[in-house]
Coordinates of C-alpha atoms and ligand atoms in Angstrom, one line a residue:
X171 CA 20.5 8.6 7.8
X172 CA 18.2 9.3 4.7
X173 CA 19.3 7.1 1.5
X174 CA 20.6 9.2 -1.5
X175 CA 17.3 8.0 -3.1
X176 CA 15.4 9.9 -0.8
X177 CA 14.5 12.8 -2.8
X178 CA 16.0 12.1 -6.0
X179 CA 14.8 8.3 -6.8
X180 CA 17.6 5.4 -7.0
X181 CA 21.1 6.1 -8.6
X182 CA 22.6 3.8 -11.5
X183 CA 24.7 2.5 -8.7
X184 CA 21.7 1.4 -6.4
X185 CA 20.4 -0.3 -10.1
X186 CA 23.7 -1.8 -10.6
X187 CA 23.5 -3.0 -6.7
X188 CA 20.0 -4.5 -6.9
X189 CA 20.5 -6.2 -10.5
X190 CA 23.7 -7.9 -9.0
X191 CA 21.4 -9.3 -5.8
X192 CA 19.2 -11.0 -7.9
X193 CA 21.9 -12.2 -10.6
X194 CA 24.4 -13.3 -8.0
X195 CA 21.8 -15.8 -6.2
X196 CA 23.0 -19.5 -6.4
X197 CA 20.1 -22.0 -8.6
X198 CA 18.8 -23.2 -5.2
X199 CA 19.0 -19.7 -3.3
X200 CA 15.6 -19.0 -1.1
X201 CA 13.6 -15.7 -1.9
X202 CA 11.7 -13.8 0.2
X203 CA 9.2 -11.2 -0.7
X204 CA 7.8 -9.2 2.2
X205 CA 4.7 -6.3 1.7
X206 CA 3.4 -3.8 4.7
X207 CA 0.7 -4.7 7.4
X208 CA -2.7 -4.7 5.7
X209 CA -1.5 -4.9 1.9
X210 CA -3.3 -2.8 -0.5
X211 CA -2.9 -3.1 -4.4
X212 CA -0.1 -1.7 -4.8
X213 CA 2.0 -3.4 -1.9
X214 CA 0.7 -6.8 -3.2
X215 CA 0.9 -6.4 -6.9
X216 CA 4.2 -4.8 -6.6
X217 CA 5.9 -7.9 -4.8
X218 CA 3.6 -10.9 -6.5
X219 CA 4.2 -9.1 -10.1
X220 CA 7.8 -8.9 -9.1
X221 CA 8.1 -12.6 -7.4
X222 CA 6.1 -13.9 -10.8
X223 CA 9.0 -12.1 -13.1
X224 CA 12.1 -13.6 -10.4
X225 CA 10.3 -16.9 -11.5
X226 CA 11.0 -16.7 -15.0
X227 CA 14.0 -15.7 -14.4
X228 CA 14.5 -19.3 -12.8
X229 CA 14.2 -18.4 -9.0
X230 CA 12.9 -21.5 -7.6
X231 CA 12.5 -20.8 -4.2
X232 CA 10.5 -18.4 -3.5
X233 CA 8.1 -16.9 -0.9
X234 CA 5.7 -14.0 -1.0
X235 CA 4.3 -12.9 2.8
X236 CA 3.0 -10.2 4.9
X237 CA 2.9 -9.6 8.4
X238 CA 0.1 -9.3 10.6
X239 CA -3.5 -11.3 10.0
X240 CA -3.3 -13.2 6.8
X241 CA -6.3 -11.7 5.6
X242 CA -5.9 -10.3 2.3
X243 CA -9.3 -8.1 0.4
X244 CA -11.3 -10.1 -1.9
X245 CA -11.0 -7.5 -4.5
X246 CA -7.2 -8.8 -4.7
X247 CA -7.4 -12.2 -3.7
X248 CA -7.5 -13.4 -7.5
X249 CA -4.3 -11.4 -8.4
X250 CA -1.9 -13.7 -10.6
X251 CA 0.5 -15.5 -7.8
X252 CA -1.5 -15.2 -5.2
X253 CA -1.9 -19.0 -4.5
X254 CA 1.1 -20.5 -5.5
X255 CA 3.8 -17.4 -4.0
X256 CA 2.1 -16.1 -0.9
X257 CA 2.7 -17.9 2.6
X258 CA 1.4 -17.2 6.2
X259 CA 4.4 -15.0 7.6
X260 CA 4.8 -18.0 10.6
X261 CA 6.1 -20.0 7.5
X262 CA 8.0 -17.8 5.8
X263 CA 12.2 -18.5 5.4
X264 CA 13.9 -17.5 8.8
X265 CA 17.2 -16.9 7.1
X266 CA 16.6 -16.2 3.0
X267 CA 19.4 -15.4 1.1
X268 CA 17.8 -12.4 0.1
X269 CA 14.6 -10.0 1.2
X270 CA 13.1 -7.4 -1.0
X271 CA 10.5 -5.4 0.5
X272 CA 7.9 -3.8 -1.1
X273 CA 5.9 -0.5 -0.2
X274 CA 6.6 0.4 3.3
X275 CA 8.3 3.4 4.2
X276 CA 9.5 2.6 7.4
X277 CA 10.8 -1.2 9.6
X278 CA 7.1 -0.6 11.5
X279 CA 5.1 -1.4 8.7
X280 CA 7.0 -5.3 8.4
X281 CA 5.6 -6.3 11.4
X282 CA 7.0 -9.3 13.2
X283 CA 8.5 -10.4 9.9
X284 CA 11.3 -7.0 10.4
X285 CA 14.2 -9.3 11.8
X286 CA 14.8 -10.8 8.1
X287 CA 16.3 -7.4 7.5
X288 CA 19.0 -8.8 9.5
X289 CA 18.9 -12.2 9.4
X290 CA 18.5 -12.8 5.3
X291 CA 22.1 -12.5 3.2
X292 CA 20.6 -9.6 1.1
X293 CA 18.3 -6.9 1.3
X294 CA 16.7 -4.7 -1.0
X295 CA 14.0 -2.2 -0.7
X296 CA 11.7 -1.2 -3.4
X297 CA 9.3 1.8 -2.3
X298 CA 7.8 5.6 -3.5
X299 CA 7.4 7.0 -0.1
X300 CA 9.6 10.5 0.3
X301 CA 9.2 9.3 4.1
X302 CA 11.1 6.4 3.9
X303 CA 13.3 6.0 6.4
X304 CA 16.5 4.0 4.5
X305 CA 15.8 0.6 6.5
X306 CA 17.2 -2.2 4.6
X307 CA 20.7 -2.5 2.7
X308 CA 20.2 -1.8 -0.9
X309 CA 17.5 1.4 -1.7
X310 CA 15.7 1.6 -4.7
X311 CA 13.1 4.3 -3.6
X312 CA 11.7 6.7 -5.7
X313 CA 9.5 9.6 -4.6
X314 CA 8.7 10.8 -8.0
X315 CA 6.8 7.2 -8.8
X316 CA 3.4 6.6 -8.5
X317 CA 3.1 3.3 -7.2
X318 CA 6.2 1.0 -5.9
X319 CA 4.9 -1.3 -8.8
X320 CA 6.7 1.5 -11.7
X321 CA 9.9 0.6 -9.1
X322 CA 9.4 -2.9 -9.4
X323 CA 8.8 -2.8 -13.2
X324 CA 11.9 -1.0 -13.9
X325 CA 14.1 -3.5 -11.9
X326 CA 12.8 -6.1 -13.8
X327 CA 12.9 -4.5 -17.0
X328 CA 16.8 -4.2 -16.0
X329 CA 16.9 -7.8 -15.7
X330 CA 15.8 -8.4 -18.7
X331 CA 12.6 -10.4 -17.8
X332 CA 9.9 -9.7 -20.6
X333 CA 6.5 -8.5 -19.4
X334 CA 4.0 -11.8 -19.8
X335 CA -0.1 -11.2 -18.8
X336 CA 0.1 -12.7 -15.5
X337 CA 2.7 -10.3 -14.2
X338 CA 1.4 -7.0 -16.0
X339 CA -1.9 -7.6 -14.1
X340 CA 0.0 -7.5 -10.8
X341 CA 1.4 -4.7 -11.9
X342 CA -1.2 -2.5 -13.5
X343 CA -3.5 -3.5 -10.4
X344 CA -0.9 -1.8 -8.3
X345 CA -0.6 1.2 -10.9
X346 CA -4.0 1.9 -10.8
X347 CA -4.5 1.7 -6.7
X348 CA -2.0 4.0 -6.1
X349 CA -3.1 6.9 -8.7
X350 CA -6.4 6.5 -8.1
X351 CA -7.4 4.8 -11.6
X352 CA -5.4 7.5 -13.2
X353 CA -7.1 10.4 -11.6
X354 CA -4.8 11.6 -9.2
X355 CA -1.7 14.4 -9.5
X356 CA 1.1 11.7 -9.9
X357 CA -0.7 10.1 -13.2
X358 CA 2.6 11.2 -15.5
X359 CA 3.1 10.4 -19.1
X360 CA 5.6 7.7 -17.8
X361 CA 2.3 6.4 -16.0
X362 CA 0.3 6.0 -18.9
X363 CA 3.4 4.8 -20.7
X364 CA 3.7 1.8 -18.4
X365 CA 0.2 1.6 -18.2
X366 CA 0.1 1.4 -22.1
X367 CA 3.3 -1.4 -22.0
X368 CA 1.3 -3.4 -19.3
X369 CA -1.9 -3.5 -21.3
X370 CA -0.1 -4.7 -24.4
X371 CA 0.4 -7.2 -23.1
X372 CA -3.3 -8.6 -23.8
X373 CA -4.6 -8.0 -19.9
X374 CA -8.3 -6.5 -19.5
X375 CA -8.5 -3.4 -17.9
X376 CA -12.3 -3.1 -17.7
X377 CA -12.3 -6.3 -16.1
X378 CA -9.6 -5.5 -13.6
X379 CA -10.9 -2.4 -12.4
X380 CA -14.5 -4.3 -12.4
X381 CA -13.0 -7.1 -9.6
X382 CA -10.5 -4.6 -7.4
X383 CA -12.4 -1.2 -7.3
X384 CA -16.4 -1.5 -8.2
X385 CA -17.4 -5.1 -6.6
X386 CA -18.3 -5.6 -3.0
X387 CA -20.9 -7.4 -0.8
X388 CA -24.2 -6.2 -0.4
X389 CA -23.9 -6.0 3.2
X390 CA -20.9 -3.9 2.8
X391 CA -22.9 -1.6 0.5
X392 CA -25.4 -1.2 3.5
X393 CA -22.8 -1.1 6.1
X394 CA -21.5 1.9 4.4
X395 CA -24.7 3.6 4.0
X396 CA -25.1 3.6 7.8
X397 CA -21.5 4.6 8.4
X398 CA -21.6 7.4 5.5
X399 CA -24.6 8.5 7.3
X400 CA -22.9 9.3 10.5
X401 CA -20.4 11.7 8.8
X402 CA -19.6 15.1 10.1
X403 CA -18.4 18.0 8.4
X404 CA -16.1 20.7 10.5
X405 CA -15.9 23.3 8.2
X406 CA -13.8 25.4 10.6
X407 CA -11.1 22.7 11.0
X408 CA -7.8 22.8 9.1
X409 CA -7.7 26.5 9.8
X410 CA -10.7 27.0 8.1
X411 CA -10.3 24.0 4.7
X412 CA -12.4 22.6 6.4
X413 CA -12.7 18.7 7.6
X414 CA -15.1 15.4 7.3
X415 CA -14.9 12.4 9.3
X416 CA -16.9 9.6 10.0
X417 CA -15.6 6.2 12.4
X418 CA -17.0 2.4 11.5
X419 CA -16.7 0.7 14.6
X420 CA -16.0 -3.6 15.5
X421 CA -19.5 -3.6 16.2
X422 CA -20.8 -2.2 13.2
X423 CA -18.5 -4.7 11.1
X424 CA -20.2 -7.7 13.0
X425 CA -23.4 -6.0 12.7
X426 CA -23.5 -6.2 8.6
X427 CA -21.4 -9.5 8.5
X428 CA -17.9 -8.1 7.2
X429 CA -14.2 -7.9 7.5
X430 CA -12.6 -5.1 8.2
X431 CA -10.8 -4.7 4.8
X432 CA -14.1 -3.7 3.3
X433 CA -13.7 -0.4 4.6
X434 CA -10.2 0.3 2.8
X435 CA -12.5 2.1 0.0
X436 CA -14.9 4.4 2.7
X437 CA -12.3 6.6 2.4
X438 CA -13.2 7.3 -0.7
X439 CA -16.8 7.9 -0.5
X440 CA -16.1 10.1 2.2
X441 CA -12.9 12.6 0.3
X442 CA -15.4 13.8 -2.3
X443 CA -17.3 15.9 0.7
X444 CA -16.9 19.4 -1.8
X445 CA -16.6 21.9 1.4
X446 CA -13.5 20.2 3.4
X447 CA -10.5 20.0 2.4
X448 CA -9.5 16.8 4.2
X449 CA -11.5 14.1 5.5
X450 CA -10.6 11.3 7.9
X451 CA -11.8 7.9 8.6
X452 CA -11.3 6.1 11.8
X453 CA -11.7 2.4 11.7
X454 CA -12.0 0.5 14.7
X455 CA -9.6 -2.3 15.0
X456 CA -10.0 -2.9 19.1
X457 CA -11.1 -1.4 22.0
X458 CA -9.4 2.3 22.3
X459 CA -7.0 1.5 19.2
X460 CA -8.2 3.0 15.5
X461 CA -6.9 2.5 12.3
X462 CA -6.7 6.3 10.8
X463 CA -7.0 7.4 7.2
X464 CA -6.4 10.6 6.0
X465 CA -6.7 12.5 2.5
X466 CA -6.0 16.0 1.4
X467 CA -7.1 17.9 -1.6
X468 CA -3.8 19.6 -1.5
X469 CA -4.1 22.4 1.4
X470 CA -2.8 20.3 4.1
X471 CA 0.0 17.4 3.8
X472 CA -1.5 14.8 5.5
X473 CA 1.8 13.3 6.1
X474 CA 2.9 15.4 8.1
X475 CA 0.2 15.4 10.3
X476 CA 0.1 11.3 10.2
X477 CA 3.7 11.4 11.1
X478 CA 3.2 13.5 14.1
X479 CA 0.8 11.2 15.4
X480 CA 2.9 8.1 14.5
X481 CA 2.2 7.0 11.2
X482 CA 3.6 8.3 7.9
X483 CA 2.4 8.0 4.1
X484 CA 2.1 11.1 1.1
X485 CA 1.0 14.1 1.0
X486 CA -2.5 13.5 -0.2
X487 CA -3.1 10.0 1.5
X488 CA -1.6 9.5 4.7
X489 CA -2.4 7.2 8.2
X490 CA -1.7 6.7 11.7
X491 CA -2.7 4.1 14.6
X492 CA -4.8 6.3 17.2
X493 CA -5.0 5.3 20.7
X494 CA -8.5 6.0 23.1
X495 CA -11.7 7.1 22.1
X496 CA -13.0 8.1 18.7
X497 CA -13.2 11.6 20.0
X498 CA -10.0 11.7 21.3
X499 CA -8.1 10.7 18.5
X500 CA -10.1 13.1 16.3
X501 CA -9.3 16.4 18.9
X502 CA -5.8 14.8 18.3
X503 CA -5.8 15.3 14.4
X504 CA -7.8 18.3 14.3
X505 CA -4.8 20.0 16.8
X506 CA -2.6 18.7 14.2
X507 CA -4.4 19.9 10.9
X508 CA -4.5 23.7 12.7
X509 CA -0.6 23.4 13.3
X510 CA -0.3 21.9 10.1
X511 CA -1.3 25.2 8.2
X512 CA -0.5 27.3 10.4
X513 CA 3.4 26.3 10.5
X514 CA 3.3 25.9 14.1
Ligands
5GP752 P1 -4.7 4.1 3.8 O1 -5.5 5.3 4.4 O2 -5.2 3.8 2.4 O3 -4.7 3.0 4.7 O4 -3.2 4.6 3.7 C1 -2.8 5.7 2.9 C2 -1.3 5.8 3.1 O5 -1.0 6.2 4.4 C3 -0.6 4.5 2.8 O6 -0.1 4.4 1.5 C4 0.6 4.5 3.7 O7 1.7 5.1 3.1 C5 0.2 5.4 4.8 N1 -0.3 4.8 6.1 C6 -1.5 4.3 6.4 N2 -1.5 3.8 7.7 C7 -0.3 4.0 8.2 C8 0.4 3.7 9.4 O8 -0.3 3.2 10.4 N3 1.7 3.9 9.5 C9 2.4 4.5 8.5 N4 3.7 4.7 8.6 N5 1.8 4.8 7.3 C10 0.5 4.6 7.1
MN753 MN1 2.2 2.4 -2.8

């Protein structure tokens, strides 16, 4: 069954709950933070801006992690915490006293490191996905908030844990990944009033956005040319919105010399295509098996159509894992997209 929280954000009773976890914990209790597969800024500023503020609280003990390859962008790898909270999920607690997860909407997205949902004393969810599927014990998921991080900042608040540099840039990293730098719909005055509390705090925004959204190899630069180059645009697709795609391949990774987290951003190069409503970028992560992303400019909820195929996210930014051939998948989403708008 849904969570309360599900459409309405947490009650003062989930607060009251998730306060009393943290306060509760014995001086020499063990603290686990867990993100989703392939963290982005928000999943890993959320939970290392969160795990730095548990630390002044006193929490000694404690462990940041994420499952799957511990490969982790550049663009974040200088985030405050990063060295001294995260751990390789093999060495992460097997039985914490308490878990908090940070956003992922569904058990999936933890991996191998899912069983700590059962085998840790506590556990709390912070996430903004409406598709959340109430995994976990204690919910505080909020639909209405742009980035897990204004989740995260609130429970902390409630804690009384004053805001220092080192976690605001955690936090403002993860506010400005998942509203686009302030440009997308979800940028509310509460937005810009955390984002004004965060920057008070004497942290650099030019700076920030310099290292996580505008710095990148220069064979990454070319790799995208070639792939950007490949693009297609459908305009019949989507009942007529209209579609673009393009696919970066293993091959083409190995070809330019780079990891497959550079192409976390191609998505964005891609969106601004004016004539299609949604575009799509396949990423190959194996033979036959593609990482999907999806965006919308609003006709089509993505989500919908990512949660058909098996993945979930929002309306505007959604993903999947597709199986078979880059075709395939793509006659697989374009089905979708028709049945999307067509209610079918
Ligand atoms: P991105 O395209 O940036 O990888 O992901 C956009 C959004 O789609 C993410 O915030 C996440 O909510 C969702 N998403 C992406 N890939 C998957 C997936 O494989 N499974 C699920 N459940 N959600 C995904
Ligand atoms: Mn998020």
């Amino acid at each position: 069954m849904l969570p309360a929280s599900a459409s309405t954000g947490p009650t003062e009773d989930d607060w009251a709950a998730a306060v009393a976890a943290v306060r509760r914990l014995p001086a020499d209790a063990r603290v686990l933070l867990i993100c989703h597969v392939n963290p982005d800024g928000d999943a890993l500023g959320s939970m290392l801006g969160f795990g730095l503020g548990l630390r002044r609280l006193g929490v000694r003990r404690l462990q940041a992690t994420f499952p799957g390859p511990p490969e982790v962008p550049e663009s974040l790898r200088w985030l405050p915490g990063f060295d001294d909270l995260l751990v390789p999920a093999v060495d992460a607690y097997p039985d914490p006293d308490l878990v908090v997860c940070f956003d992922a909407a569904s058990e999936s997205r933890l991996g191998e490191l899912v069983d700590r949902l059962d085998t840790a004393g506590e556990a709390l969810v912070l996430d903004h996905h409406a598709s959340n599927t109430g995994f976990g014990r204690i919910h505080l998921v909020d639909p209405r908030a742009a980035a897990t991080s204004v989740v995260a900042e609130e429970l902390l608040a409630r804690l009384d844990v004053p805001l220092d540099a080192d976690t605001a840039t955690c936090l403002y990293v993860a506010l400005a990944t998942d509203t686009g730098s302030f440009r997308f719909e979800a940028t509310t005055p509460a937005v810009h009033q955390l984002a004004a509390r965060l920057i008070a705090t004497g942290i650099r925004p030019g700076d920030i956005s310099r290292r996580v959204f505008d710095t990148r190899p220069f064979g990454a630069v070319r790799l995208f040319g070639e792939v950007l180059g490949r693009a297609r645009l459908d305009p019949a697709a989507a009942a007529g919105r209209g579609l673009v795609w393009t696919y970066a391949t293993l091959d083409d990774l190995a070809r330019y010399e780079q990891q497959p987290y550079v192409l976390e951003s191609l998505i964005d190069s891609v969106r601004c295509t004016a004539e299609a409503d949604v575009a799509c970028v396949l990423k190959q992560v194996a033979v036959d098996e593609w990482a999907v992303s999806m965006r919308s400019k609003g006709a089509v909820d993505v989500s919908r159509v990512a949660t058909v195929l098996g993945g979930g996210g929002h309306r505007f930014a959604a993903g999947f894992t597709g199986r078979g051939g880059a075709d395939e998948v793509l006659g697989r989403i374009r089905a979708e997209l028709d049945g999307a708008l067509t209610g079918s």
